[in-house]
Short mmCIF file of C-alpha atoms in Angstrom, two decimals:
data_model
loop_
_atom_site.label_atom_id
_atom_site.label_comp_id
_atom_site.label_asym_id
_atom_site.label_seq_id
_atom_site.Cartn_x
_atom_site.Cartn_y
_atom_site.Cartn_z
CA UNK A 164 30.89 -22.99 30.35
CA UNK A 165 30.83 -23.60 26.73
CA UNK A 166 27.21 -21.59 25.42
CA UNK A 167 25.06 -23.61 22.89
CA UNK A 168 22.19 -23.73 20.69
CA UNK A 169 20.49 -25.17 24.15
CA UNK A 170 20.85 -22.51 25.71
CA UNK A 171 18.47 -20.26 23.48
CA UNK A 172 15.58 -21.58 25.16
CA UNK A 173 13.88 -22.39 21.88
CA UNK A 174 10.85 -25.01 21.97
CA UNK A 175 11.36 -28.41 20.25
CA UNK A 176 10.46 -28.32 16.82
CA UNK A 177 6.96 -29.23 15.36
CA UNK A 178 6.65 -30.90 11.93
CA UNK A 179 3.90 -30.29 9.24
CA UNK A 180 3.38 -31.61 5.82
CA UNK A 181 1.53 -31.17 2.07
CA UNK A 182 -1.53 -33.62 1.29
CA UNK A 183 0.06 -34.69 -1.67
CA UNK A 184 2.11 -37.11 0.05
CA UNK A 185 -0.86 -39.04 1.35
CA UNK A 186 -2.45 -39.11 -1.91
CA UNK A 187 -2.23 -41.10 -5.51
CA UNK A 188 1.17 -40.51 -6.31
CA UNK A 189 1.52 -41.16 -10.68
CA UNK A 190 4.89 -40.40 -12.78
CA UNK A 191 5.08 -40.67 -16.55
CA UNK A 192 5.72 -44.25 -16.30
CA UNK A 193 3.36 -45.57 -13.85
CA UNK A 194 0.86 -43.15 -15.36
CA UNK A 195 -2.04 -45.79 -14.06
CA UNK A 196 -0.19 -44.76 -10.05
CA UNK A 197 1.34 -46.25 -7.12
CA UNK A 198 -1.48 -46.69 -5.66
CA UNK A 199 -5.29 -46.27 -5.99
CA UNK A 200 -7.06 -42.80 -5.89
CA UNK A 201 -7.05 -40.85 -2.83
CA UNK A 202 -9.98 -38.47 -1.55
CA UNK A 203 -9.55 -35.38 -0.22
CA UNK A 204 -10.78 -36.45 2.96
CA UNK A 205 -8.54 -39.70 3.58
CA UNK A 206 -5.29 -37.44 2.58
CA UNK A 207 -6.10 -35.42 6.04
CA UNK A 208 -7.08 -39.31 7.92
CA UNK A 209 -3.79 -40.60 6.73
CA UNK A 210 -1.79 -37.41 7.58
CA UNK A 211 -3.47 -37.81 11.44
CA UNK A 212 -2.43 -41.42 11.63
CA UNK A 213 1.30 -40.70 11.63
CA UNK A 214 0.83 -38.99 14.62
CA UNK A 215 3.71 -36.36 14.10
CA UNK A 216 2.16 -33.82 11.87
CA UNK A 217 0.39 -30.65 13.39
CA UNK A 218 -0.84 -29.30 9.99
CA UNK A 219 -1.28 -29.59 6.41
CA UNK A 220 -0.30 -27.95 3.35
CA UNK A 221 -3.65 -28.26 1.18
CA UNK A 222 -3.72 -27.99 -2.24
CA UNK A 223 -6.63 -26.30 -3.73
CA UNK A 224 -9.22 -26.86 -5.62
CA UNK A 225 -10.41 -30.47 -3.26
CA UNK A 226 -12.32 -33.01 -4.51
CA UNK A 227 -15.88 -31.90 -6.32
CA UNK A 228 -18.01 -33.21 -3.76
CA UNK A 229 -15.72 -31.26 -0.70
CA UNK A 230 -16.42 -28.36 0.50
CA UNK A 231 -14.09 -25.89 2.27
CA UNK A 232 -16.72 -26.50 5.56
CA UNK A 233 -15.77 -30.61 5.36
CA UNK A 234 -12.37 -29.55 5.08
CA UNK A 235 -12.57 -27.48 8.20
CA UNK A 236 -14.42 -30.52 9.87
CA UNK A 237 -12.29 -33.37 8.73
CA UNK A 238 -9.07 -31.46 9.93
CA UNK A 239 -10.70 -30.36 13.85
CA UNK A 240 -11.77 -34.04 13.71
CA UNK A 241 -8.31 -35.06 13.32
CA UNK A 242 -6.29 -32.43 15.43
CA UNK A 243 -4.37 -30.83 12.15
CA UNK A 244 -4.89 -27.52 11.17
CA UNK A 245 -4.21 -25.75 7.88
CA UNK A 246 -0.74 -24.50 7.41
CA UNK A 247 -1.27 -22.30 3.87
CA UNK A 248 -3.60 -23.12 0.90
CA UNK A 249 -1.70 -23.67 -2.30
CA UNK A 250 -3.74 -23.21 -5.38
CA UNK A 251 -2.92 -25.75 -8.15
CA UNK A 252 -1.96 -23.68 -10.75
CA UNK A 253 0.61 -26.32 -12.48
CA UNK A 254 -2.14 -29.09 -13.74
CA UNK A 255 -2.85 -29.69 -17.47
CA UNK A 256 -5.06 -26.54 -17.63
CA UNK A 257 -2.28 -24.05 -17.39
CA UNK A 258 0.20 -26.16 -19.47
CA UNK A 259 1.72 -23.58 -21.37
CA UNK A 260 2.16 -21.70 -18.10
CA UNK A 261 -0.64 -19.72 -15.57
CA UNK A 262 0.49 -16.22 -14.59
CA UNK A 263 3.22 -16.49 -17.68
CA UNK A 264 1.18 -18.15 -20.47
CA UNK A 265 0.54 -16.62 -24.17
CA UNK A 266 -3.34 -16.81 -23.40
CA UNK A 267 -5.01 -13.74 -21.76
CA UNK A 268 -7.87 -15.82 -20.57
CA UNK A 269 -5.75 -18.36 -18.94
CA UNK A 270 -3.71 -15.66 -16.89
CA UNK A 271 -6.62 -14.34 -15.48
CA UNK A 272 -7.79 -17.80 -14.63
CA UNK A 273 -4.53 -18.52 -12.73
CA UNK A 274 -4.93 -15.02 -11.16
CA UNK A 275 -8.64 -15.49 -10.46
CA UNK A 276 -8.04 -18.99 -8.92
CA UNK A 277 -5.60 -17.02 -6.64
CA UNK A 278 -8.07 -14.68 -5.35
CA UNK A 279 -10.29 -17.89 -4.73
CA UNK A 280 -7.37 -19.78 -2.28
CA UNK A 281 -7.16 -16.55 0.10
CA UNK A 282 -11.35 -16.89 0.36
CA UNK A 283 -10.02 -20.72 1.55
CA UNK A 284 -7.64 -19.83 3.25
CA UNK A 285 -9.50 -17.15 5.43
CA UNK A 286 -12.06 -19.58 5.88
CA UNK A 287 -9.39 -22.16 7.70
CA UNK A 288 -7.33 -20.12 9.45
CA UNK A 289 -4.11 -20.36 7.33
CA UNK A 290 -1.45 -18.52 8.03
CA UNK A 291 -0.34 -17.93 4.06
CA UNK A 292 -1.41 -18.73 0.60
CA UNK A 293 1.84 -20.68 -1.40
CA UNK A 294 2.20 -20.39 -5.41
CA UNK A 295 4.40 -22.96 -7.03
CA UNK A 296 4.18 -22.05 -10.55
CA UNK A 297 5.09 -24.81 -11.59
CA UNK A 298 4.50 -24.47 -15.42
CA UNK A 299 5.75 -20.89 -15.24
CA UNK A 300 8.80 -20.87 -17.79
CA UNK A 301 10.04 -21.81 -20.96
CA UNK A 302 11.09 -25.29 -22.46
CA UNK A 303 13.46 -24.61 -25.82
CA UNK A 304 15.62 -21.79 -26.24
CA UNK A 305 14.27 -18.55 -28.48
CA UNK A 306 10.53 -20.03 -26.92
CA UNK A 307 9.38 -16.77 -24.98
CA UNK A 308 10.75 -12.89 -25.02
CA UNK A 309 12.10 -13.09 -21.17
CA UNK A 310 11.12 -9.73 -20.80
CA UNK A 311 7.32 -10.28 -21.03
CA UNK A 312 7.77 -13.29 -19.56
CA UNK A 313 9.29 -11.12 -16.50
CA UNK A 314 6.24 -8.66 -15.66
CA UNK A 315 3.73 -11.61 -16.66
CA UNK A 316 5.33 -13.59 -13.67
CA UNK A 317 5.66 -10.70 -11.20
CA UNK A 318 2.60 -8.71 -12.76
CA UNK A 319 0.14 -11.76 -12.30
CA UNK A 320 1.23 -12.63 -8.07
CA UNK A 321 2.29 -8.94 -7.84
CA UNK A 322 -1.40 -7.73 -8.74
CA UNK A 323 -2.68 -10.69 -6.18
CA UNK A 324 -0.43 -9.90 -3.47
CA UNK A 325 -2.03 -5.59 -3.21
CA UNK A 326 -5.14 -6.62 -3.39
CA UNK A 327 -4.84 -8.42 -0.47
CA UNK A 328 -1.98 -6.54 1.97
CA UNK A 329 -3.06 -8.24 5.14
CA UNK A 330 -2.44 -11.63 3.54
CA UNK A 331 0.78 -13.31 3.46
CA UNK A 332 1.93 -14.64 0.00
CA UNK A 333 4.82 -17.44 -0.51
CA UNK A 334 6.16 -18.30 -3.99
CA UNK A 335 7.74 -21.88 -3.74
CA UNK A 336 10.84 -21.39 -6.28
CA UNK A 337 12.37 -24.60 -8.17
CA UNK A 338 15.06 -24.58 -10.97
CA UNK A 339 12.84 -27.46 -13.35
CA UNK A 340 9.72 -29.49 -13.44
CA UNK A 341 7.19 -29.86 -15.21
CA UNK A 342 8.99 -26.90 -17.22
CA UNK A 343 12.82 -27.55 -18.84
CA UNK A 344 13.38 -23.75 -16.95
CA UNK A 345 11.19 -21.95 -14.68
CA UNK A 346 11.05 -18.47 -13.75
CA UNK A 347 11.33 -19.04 -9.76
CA UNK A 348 14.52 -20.89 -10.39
CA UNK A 349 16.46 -19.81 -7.25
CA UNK A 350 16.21 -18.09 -4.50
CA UNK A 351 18.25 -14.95 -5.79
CA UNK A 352 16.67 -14.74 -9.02
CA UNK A 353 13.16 -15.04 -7.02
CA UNK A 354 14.04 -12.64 -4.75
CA UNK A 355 15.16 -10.56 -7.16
CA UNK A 356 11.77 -10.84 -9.10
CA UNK A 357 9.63 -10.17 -5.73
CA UNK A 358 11.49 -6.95 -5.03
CA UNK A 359 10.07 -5.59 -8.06
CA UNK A 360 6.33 -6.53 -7.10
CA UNK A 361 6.14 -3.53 -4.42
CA UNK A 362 4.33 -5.96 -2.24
CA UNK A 363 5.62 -6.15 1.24
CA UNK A 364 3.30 -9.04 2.42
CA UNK A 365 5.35 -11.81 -0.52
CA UNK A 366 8.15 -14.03 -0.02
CA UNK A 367 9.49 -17.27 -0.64
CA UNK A 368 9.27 -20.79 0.59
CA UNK A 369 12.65 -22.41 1.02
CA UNK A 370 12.60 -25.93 -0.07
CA UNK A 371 15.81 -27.63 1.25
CA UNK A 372 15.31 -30.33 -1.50
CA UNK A 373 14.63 -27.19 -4.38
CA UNK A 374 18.04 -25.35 -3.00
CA UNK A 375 19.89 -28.93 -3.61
CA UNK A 376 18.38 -29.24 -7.32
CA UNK A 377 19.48 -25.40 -8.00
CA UNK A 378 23.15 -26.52 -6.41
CA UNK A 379 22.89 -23.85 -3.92
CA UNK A 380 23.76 -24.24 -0.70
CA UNK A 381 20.71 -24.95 1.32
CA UNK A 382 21.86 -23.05 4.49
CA UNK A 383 22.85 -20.08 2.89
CA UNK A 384 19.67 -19.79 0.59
CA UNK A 385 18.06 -19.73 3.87
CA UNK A 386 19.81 -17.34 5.63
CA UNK A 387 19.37 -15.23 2.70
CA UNK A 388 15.85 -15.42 2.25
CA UNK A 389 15.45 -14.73 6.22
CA UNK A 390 17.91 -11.57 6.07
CA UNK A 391 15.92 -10.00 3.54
CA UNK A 392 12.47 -10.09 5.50
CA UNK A 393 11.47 -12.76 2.66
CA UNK A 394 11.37 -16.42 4.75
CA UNK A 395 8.03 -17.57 4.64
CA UNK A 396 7.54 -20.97 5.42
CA UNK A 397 10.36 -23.88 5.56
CA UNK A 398 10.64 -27.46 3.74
CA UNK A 399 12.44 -30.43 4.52
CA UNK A 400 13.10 -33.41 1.96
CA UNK A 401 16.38 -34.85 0.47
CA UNK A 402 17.73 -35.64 -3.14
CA UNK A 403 20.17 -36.80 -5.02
CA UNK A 404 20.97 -32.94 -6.41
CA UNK A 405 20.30 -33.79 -9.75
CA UNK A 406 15.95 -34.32 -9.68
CA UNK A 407 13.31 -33.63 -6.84
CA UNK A 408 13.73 -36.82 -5.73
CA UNK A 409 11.60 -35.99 -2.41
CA UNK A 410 13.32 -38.77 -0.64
CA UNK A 411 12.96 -38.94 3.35
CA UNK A 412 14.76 -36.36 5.05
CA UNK A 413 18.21 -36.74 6.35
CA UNK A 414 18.18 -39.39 4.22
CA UNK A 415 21.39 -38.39 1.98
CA UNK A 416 22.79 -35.20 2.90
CA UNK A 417 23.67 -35.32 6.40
CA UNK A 418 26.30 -32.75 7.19
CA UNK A 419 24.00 -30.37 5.46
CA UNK A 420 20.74 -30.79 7.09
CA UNK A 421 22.73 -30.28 10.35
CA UNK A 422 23.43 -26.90 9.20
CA UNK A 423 20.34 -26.02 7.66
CA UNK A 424 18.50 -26.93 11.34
CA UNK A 425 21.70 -24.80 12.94
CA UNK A 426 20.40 -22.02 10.70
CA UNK A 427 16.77 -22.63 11.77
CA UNK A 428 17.88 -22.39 15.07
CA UNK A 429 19.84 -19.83 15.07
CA UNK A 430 16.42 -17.91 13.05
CA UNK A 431 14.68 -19.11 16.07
CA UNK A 432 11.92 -19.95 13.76
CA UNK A 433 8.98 -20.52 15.57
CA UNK A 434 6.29 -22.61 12.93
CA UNK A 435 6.25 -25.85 12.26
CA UNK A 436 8.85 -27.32 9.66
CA UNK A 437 7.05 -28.55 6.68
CA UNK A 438 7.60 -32.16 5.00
CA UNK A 439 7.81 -31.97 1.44
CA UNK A 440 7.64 -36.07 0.61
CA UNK A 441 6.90 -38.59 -2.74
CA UNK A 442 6.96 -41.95 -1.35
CA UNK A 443 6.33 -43.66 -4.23
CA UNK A 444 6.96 -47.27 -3.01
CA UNK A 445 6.88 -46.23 0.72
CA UNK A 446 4.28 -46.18 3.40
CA UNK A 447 3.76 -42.37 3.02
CA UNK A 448 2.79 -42.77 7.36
CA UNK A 449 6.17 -44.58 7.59
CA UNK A 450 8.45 -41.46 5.38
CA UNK A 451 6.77 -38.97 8.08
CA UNK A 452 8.16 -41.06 11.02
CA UNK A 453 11.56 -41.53 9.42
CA UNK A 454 11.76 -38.09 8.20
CA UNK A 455 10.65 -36.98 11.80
CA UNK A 456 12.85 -39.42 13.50
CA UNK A 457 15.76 -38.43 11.59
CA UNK A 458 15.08 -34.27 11.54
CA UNK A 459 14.60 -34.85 15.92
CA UNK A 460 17.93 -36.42 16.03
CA UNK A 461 19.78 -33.95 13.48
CA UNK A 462 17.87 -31.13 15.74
CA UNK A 463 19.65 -32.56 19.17
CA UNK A 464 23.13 -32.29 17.33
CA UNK A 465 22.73 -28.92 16.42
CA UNK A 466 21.65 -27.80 19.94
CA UNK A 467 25.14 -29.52 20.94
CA UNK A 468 26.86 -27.00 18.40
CA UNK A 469 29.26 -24.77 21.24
CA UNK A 470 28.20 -21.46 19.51
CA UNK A 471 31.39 -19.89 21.21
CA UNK A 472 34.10 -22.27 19.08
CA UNK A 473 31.34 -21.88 15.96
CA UNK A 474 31.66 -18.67 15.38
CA UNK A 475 35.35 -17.98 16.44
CA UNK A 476 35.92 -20.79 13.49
CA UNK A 477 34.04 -19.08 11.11
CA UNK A 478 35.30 -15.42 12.03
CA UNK A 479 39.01 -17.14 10.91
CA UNK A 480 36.86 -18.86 8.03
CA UNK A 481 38.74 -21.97 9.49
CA UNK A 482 37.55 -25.24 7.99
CA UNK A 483 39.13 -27.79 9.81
CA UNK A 484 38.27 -26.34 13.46
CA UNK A 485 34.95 -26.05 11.71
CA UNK A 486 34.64 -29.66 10.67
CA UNK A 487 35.83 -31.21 14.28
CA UNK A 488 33.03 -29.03 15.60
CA UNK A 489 30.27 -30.55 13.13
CA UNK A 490 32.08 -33.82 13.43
CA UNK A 491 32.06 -34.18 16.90
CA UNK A 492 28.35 -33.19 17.29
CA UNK A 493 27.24 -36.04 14.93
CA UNK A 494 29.71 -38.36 15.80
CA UNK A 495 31.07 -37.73 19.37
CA UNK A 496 34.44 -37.69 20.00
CA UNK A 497 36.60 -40.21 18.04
CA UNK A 498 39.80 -40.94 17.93
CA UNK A 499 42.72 -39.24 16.39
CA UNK A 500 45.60 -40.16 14.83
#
């Protein structure tokens, strides 16, 4: 008998997601929103009422008048619990960059806001603290000396990261936006820059819409992360490989969100895979379901993979037996000519 992927005995998969797509989504256009302002609170409601999601990726600081305890409540009340805490380190305040920028003061805010999300994160049970440094680079060429630039990015998470070795770190890497050029660009050059750190307990957030926008290959970034000891947490999303479009997942790049979940699989990853959405015109309830609906289906094909004919393809590096394989899994069997 043929072995596959079903044959592992892995559990189905399980599907979180970040608050931020139940919230007020704005762009520079529709500066006024999508929609109207979103509490803190209803983010969590709306991410129960799709009924797929298991836990949340909450961005931190909440709303003024929340406190980490209504937090706790709101998300018991609603079944979710709290995937990481990701400190918002990318708003208007840190501008000119947070662990990176020229001002002392405002690196050691960035830092001390850091030390502030693993107190939250303790607090709810999550299993890691994320930093997407968002504003952490350079816009114009000749802007910053890349070598201070350097230890500011790994100094600032690097001096985070020992001072708290029982807690797991992630660092969400991203080739632009806000920033023309970020410093966690790609997953080589992050990894790269976390080596150097001497912290064992950070590593990196694959993003499968981030690996499209750096025109890697999603799969492989993956597999690289994950072969280095450095796969923290997993996100799904698509894009048209050119901005972080966010779109539903599955919803363009087919073939390669097959073998992204083969290389899940075959990682037998065990947490939850993690939406990363924008709907800006959407239902955000509705993207889950689709997203969910299409990653389930994707998820079946690759347990139909025969692992056997897989790799003997890819030990010849033989593309054609390899695309009747992938072709027949999403397709069936059709006819030839």
């Amino acid at each position: 008998m043929t072995r596959t992927q079903n044959d592992t005995g892995r559990r189905g998969i399980s599907f979180a997601g970040g608050m931020w797509s139940f919230g007020r989504i704005i762009d520079r256009y529709a500066t006024d929103g999508y929609g109207p302002e979103v509490s803190t609170l209803r983010t969590i409601e709306i991410a129960a009422e799709t009924g797929e999601l298991t836990g949340l990726d909450l961005n931190y600081p909440f709303d003024p008048d929340v406190s980490v305890d209504d937090v706790r409540k709101a998300l018991d009340t609603h079944g979710l619990r709290a995937v990481n805490i990701t400190p918002v380190i990318y708003d208007r305040g840190f501008r000119n960059g947070a662990f990176t920028g020229p001002d002392a003061a405002t690196r050691h805010r960035a830092i001390d806001l850091g030390h502030e999300a693993v107190e939250v994160a303790h607090a709810l049970g999550a299993r890691y603290v994320k930093f997407w440094p968002g504003q952490d680079g350079y816009d114009y060429p000749f802007q910053v000396d890349y070598p201070t630039l350097y230890r500011h990015a790994v100094e600032g998470i690097g001096d985070i990261a020992r001072t708290h070795p029982r807690v797991t770190f992630a660092i969400e890497y991203k080739l632009k936006e806000p920033r023309n050029r970020l410093f966690w660009s790609t997953a080589a050059a992050s990894l790269l820059a976390v080596e150097r750190m001497s912290a064992d307990n950070v590593g990196l957030v694959v993003d499968f819409g981030h690996s499209l926008l750096a025109k890697e290959n999603p799969a492989q970034a993956l597999s690289l992360a994950h072969s280095m000891g450095r796969l923290v947490d997993i996100e799904l999303d698509d894009n048209y490989r050119e901005w972080d479009d966010d779109l539903t997942a599955g919803s363009l790049h087919l073939v390669e969100t097959l073998e992204f979940l083969h290389v899940v699989r075959t990682l037998d990853w065990q947490e939850p895979l993690k939406l990363d959405l924008f709907p800006y015109r959407e239902d955000p309830r509705d993207a889950v379901r689709e997203s969910v609906a299409a990653l389930r289906a994707l998820d079946e094909r690759a347990a139909l993979l025969p692992l056997d004919e897989l790799r003997a393809a890819q030990e010849r590096h033989d593309a054609m037996a390899a695309q009747r394989i992938v072709r027949t899994a999403l397709l069936g069997r059709t006819h030839q000519l």
